[in-house]
């Protein structure tokens, strides 16, 4: 099986190769087979990408917003028209089953292109009357934006970052994760086909050092990262040095609180979606499942039964519901957390082992019960199909324990009592919350984290603030009142 792209990079409207960059092997996680060999961007290519973006951005910003929007909408249509091919590519790159990549990854990216195309022409300033004089404000683009992606949602991340950037008149240089470098190159081709002028969306490949070179360049106005908290700290600090804008979409250890009066099947289904979708490799996952004591036994029994029915296997098979983890590194990390959970006394309800399938990086859907707040499993982001179930008695206790973490990305509440649902959500320290739902992130809603989980918001109207800056223009209408 091969998925070799035309070249490693896409710069100034064309595929570009430079084999002097270090090799990046693209692995199909379901078998360990090498799908493609790419090269890291050299300093000369990084410079070319930034120069192209800086050159192209001015003319792009000078277009009417409806003209920019038309191109983004065409790109969204192309993504939908190529849906099956793109889903397969994403499955090869990430190991996620077709059942997911057909409906979640690129489709959510297409939504972002369509949404920001619609939003672009509505972005306006305001007029501030001052009696005789007045001020008007303009929302201007930032300039050249750098996007740095994670490997868990490569196509979605590339679209969620580039769509608002481009819609509001910016240019972007995007560096995908070195683990999943393929889909961003396809996105660049699609943008070109849709009529995006050269230089506005460039893709350079590489590991952390390439990301580091991008964010410290003087031509860059903004950095948007999706990644882990430790990397976020480094990237934020480097961006601060150059006084650049940032959006940080980082990790979490989000609470999902299930009250006794919750609908059992909904609670179980949500907990499974919050831990097993994408083999648990989702930043907003509800990985600390707090279950009120009256619901606990029925919940665990139903959860075990449904978890053991999950069809794990070849992600290209239509019937497969769960694929492998993305890499050997991630597999080792997740198995390490499973071993630690066992050693620290968590009770294994189901799973807890590798699944031996075609030498891929498969882990069984795993549930631990009787997890306590001090266990490693309740404190650190695992990023694998490992659910921690914790018991609680009272609402106040659940809220306090849910908030007792450095993270603040997401949170969920299941209850039939609407007053309680809103009261609890009002006290949860999380950027994105769900009531009787979990992990639904339509582009219409702002998404992002509090505390160590991030800065800024993606999607929704909130994204306008993160890809534009305000210019304030004072207009003097009369004689200058000089004191001298
Ligand atoms: O992520 P990183 P990695 C977690 C997950 C995983 C762990 C490490 O548990 O096991 O993080 O994964 C780029 N300057 N999450 O190493 O390091 C890097 O090349 C600029 C959770 O893949 O955060 C990649 O493109 N860029 C998370 C991106 O940053 C740098 C999603 C993310 O890499 C850089 C991903 C630097 N100094 C992993 N160092 C979530 N919660 O969503 C790295 N990069």
PDB file of N, CA and C in Angstrom, residues 227-230 233 250-255 283 285 287-288 337 376-382 401-411 428-431 449-454:
ATOM      1  N   UNK A 227      -1.786  20.816  19.986  1.00  0.00           N
ATOM      2  CA  UNK A 227      -0.768  19.872  20.443  1.00  0.00           C
ATOM      3  C   UNK A 227      -0.865  19.649  21.941  1.00  0.00           C
ATOM      4  N   UNK A 228       0.220  19.156  22.505  1.00  0.00           N
ATOM      5  CA  UNK A 228       0.232  18.841  23.929  1.00  0.00           C
ATOM      6  C   UNK A 228       0.565  20.088  24.757  1.00  0.00           C
ATOM      7  N   UNK A 229       0.291  20.035  26.033  1.00  0.00           N
ATOM      8  CA  UNK A 229       0.566  21.182  26.899  1.00  0.00           C
ATOM      9  C   UNK A 229       2.062  21.525  26.951  1.00  0.00           C
ATOM     10  N   UNK A 230       2.960  20.540  27.105  1.00  0.00           N
ATOM     11  CA  UNK A 230       4.389  20.906  27.143  1.00  0.00           C
ATOM     12  C   UNK A 230       4.844  21.621  25.864  1.00  0.00           C
ATOM     13  N   UNK A 233       3.516  25.183  25.863  1.00  0.00           N
ATOM     14  CA  UNK A 233       4.290  26.117  26.698  1.00  0.00           C
ATOM     15  C   UNK A 233       5.479  26.660  25.907  1.00  0.00           C
ATOM     16  N   UNK A 250      -4.791  22.849  23.366  1.00  0.00           N
ATOM     17  CA  UNK A 250      -3.893  21.875  23.988  1.00  0.00           C
ATOM     18  C   UNK A 250      -4.664  20.722  24.628  1.00  0.00           C
ATOM     19  N   UNK A 251      -4.021  20.052  25.525  1.00  0.00           N
ATOM     20  CA  UNK A 251      -4.577  18.796  26.045  1.00  0.00           C
ATOM     21  C   UNK A 251      -5.609  18.979  27.139  1.00  0.00           C
ATOM     22  N   UNK A 252      -6.084  17.865  27.648  1.00  0.00           N
ATOM     23  CA  UNK A 252      -7.088  17.925  28.698  1.00  0.00           C
ATOM     24  C   UNK A 252      -7.156  16.651  29.514  1.00  0.00           C
ATOM     25  N   UNK A 253      -7.942  16.725  30.567  1.00  0.00           N
ATOM     26  CA  UNK A 253      -8.294  15.539  31.358  1.00  0.00           C
ATOM     27  C   UNK A 253      -9.721  15.814  31.800  1.00  0.00           C
ATOM     28  N   UNK A 254     -10.587  15.886  30.810  1.00  0.00           N
ATOM     29  CA  UNK A 254     -11.897  16.494  31.036  1.00  0.00           C
ATOM     30  C   UNK A 254     -12.838  15.581  31.815  1.00  0.00           C
ATOM     31  N   UNK A 255     -13.658  16.193  32.690  1.00  0.00           N
ATOM     32  CA  UNK A 255     -14.625  15.431  33.473  1.00  0.00           C
ATOM     33  C   UNK A 255     -15.945  15.243  32.722  1.00  0.00           C
ATOM     34  N   UNK A 283      -8.581  15.470  21.995  1.00  0.00           N
ATOM     35  CA  UNK A 283      -8.145  16.353  23.083  1.00  0.00           C
ATOM     36  C   UNK A 283      -9.253  16.615  24.094  1.00  0.00           C
ATOM     37  N   UNK A 285     -11.645  14.691  25.068  1.00  0.00           N
ATOM     38  CA  UNK A 285     -12.267  13.490  25.639  1.00  0.00           C
ATOM     39  C   UNK A 285     -12.603  13.627  27.124  1.00  0.00           C
ATOM     40  N   UNK A 287     -12.274  11.927  29.943  1.00  0.00           N
ATOM     41  CA  UNK A 287     -11.523  10.755  30.392  1.00  0.00           C
ATOM     42  C   UNK A 287     -11.642  10.502  31.890  1.00  0.00           C
ATOM     43  N   UNK A 288     -12.234  11.459  32.613  1.00  0.00           N
ATOM     44  CA  UNK A 288     -12.553  11.192  34.023  1.00  0.00           C
ATOM     45  C   UNK A 288     -14.080  11.113  34.101  1.00  0.00           C
ATOM     46  N   UNK A 337       0.551   3.635  30.611  1.00  0.00           N
ATOM     47  CA  UNK A 337      -0.498   4.150  31.510  1.00  0.00           C
ATOM     48  C   UNK A 337      -1.396   3.029  32.015  1.00  0.00           C
ATOM     49  N   UNK A 376      -2.469   8.209  38.767  1.00  0.00           N
ATOM     50  CA  UNK A 376      -1.926   8.800  37.536  1.00  0.00           C
ATOM     51  C   UNK A 376      -2.998   8.838  36.445  1.00  0.00           C
ATOM     52  N   UNK A 377      -3.809   7.789  36.385  1.00  0.00           N
ATOM     53  CA  UNK A 377      -4.845   7.697  35.352  1.00  0.00           C
ATOM     54  C   UNK A 377      -5.866   8.830  35.453  1.00  0.00           C
ATOM     55  N   UNK A 378      -6.027   9.383  36.661  1.00  0.00           N
ATOM     56  CA  UNK A 378      -6.994  10.473  36.827  1.00  0.00           C
ATOM     57  C   UNK A 378      -6.343  11.840  36.641  1.00  0.00           C
ATOM     58  N   UNK A 379      -5.038  11.859  36.508  1.00  0.00           N
ATOM     59  CA  UNK A 379      -4.350  13.155  36.465  1.00  0.00           C
ATOM     60  C   UNK A 379      -3.715  13.482  35.123  1.00  0.00           C
ATOM     61  N   UNK A 380      -3.269  12.459  34.375  1.00  0.00           N
ATOM     62  CA  UNK A 380      -2.510  12.740  33.152  1.00  0.00           C
ATOM     63  C   UNK A 380      -3.282  12.354  31.903  1.00  0.00           C
ATOM     64  N   UNK A 381      -3.017  13.072  30.817  1.00  0.00           N
ATOM     65  CA  UNK A 381      -3.677  12.790  29.549  1.00  0.00           C
ATOM     66  C   UNK A 381      -3.058  11.530  28.939  1.00  0.00           C
ATOM     67  N   UNK A 382      -3.884  10.513  28.731  1.00  0.00           N
ATOM     68  CA  UNK A 382      -3.394   9.232  28.202  1.00  0.00           C
ATOM     69  C   UNK A 382      -3.385   9.257  26.670  1.00  0.00           C
ATOM     70  N   UNK A 401     -14.154  18.168  42.554  1.00  0.00           N
ATOM     71  CA  UNK A 401     -13.169  17.201  42.040  1.00  0.00           C
ATOM     72  C   UNK A 401     -12.964  17.378  40.539  1.00  0.00           C
ATOM     73  N   UNK A 402     -14.027  17.696  39.821  1.00  0.00           N
ATOM     74  CA  UNK A 402     -13.899  17.913  38.373  1.00  0.00           C
ATOM     75  C   UNK A 402     -12.936  19.064  38.083  1.00  0.00           C
ATOM     76  N   UNK A 403     -12.980  20.086  38.944  1.00  0.00           N
ATOM     77  CA  UNK A 403     -12.151  21.277  38.719  1.00  0.00           C
ATOM     78  C   UNK A 403     -10.731  21.135  39.255  1.00  0.00           C
ATOM     79  N   UNK A 404     -10.460  20.087  40.000  1.00  0.00           N
ATOM     80  CA  UNK A 404      -9.159  19.941  40.643  1.00  0.00           C
ATOM     81  C   UNK A 404      -8.123  19.381  39.668  1.00  0.00           C
ATOM     82  N   UNK A 405      -7.831  20.132  38.632  1.00  0.00           N
ATOM     83  CA  UNK A 405      -6.880  19.721  37.601  1.00  0.00           C
ATOM     84  C   UNK A 405      -6.283  20.974  36.973  1.00  0.00           C
ATOM     85  N   UNK A 406      -5.073  20.832  36.433  1.00  0.00           N
ATOM     86  CA  UNK A 406      -4.461  21.993  35.751  1.00  0.00           C
ATOM     87  C   UNK A 406      -5.141  22.255  34.405  1.00  0.00           C
ATOM     88  N   UNK A 407      -5.852  21.235  33.889  1.00  0.00           N
ATOM     89  CA  UNK A 407      -6.481  21.384  32.573  1.00  0.00           C
ATOM     90  C   UNK A 407      -7.850  22.056  32.686  1.00  0.00           C
ATOM     91  N   UNK A 408      -8.381  22.489  31.545  1.00  0.00           N
ATOM     92  CA  UNK A 408      -9.729  23.085  31.534  1.00  0.00           C
ATOM     93  C   UNK A 408     -10.304  23.120  30.141  1.00  0.00           C
ATOM     94  N   UNK A 409     -10.102  22.025  29.403  1.00  0.00           N
ATOM     95  CA  UNK A 409     -10.548  22.060  28.008  1.00  0.00           C
ATOM     96  C   UNK A 409     -12.062  21.883  27.900  1.00  0.00           C
ATOM     97  N   UNK A 410     -12.576  20.780  28.427  1.00  0.00           N
ATOM     98  CA  UNK A 410     -13.986  20.470  28.208  1.00  0.00           C
ATOM     99  C   UNK A 410     -14.587  19.824  29.443  1.00  0.00           C
ATOM    100  N   UNK A 411     -15.918  19.677  29.437  1.00  0.00           N
ATOM    101  CA  UNK A 411     -16.615  19.011  30.544  1.00  0.00           C
ATOM    102  C   UNK A 411     -18.021  18.665  30.070  1.00  0.00           C
ATOM    103  N   UNK A 428     -18.239  24.779  36.304  1.00  0.00           N
ATOM    104  CA  UNK A 428     -17.125  23.977  35.780  1.00  0.00           C
ATOM    105  C   UNK A 428     -16.103  24.863  35.077  1.00  0.00           C
ATOM    106  N   UNK A 429     -14.845  24.624  35.379  1.00  0.00           N
ATOM    107  CA  UNK A 429     -13.768  25.417  34.781  1.00  0.00           C
ATOM    108  C   UNK A 429     -13.334  24.755  33.476  1.00  0.00           C
ATOM    109  N   UNK A 430     -14.073  25.014  32.422  1.00  0.00           N
ATOM    110  CA  UNK A 430     -13.772  24.399  31.125  1.00  0.00           C
ATOM    111  C   UNK A 430     -14.265  25.308  30.009  1.00  0.00           C
ATOM    112  N   UNK A 431     -13.527  25.344  28.919  1.00  0.00           N
ATOM    113  CA  UNK A 431     -13.878  26.234  27.807  1.00  0.00           C
ATOM    114  C   UNK A 431     -15.050  25.738  26.985  1.00  0.00           C
ATOM    115  N   UNK A 449      -9.892  25.983  25.242  1.00  0.00           N
ATOM    116  CA  UNK A 449      -9.726  25.604  26.635  1.00  0.00           C
ATOM    117  C   UNK A 449      -9.432  26.740  27.580  1.00  0.00           C
ATOM    118  N   UNK A 450      -9.686  26.459  28.864  1.00  0.00           N
ATOM    119  CA  UNK A 450      -9.279  27.335  29.957  1.00  0.00           C
ATOM    120  C   UNK A 450      -8.001  26.758  30.576  1.00  0.00           C
ATOM    121  N   UNK A 451      -7.460  27.474  31.520  1.00  0.00           N
ATOM    122  CA  UNK A 451      -6.294  27.033  32.304  1.00  0.00           C
ATOM    123  C   UNK A 451      -5.184  26.501  31.373  1.00  0.00           C
ATOM    124  N   UNK A 452      -4.543  25.388  31.716  1.00  0.00           N
ATOM    125  CA  UNK A 452      -3.406  24.933  30.892  1.00  0.00           C
ATOM    126  C   UNK A 452      -3.845  24.374  29.541  1.00  0.00           C
ATOM    127  N   UNK A 453      -5.146  24.242  29.316  1.00  0.00           N
ATOM    128  CA  UNK A 453      -5.612  23.640  28.064  1.00  0.00           C
ATOM    129  C   UNK A 453      -5.614  24.592  26.883  1.00  0.00           C
ATOM    130  N   UNK A 454      -5.331  25.856  27.113  1.00  0.00           N
ATOM    131  CA  UNK A 454      -5.212  26.694  25.925  1.00  0.00           C
ATOM    132  C   UNK A 454      -5.528  28.151  26.109  1.00  0.00           C
TER     133      UNK A 454
END
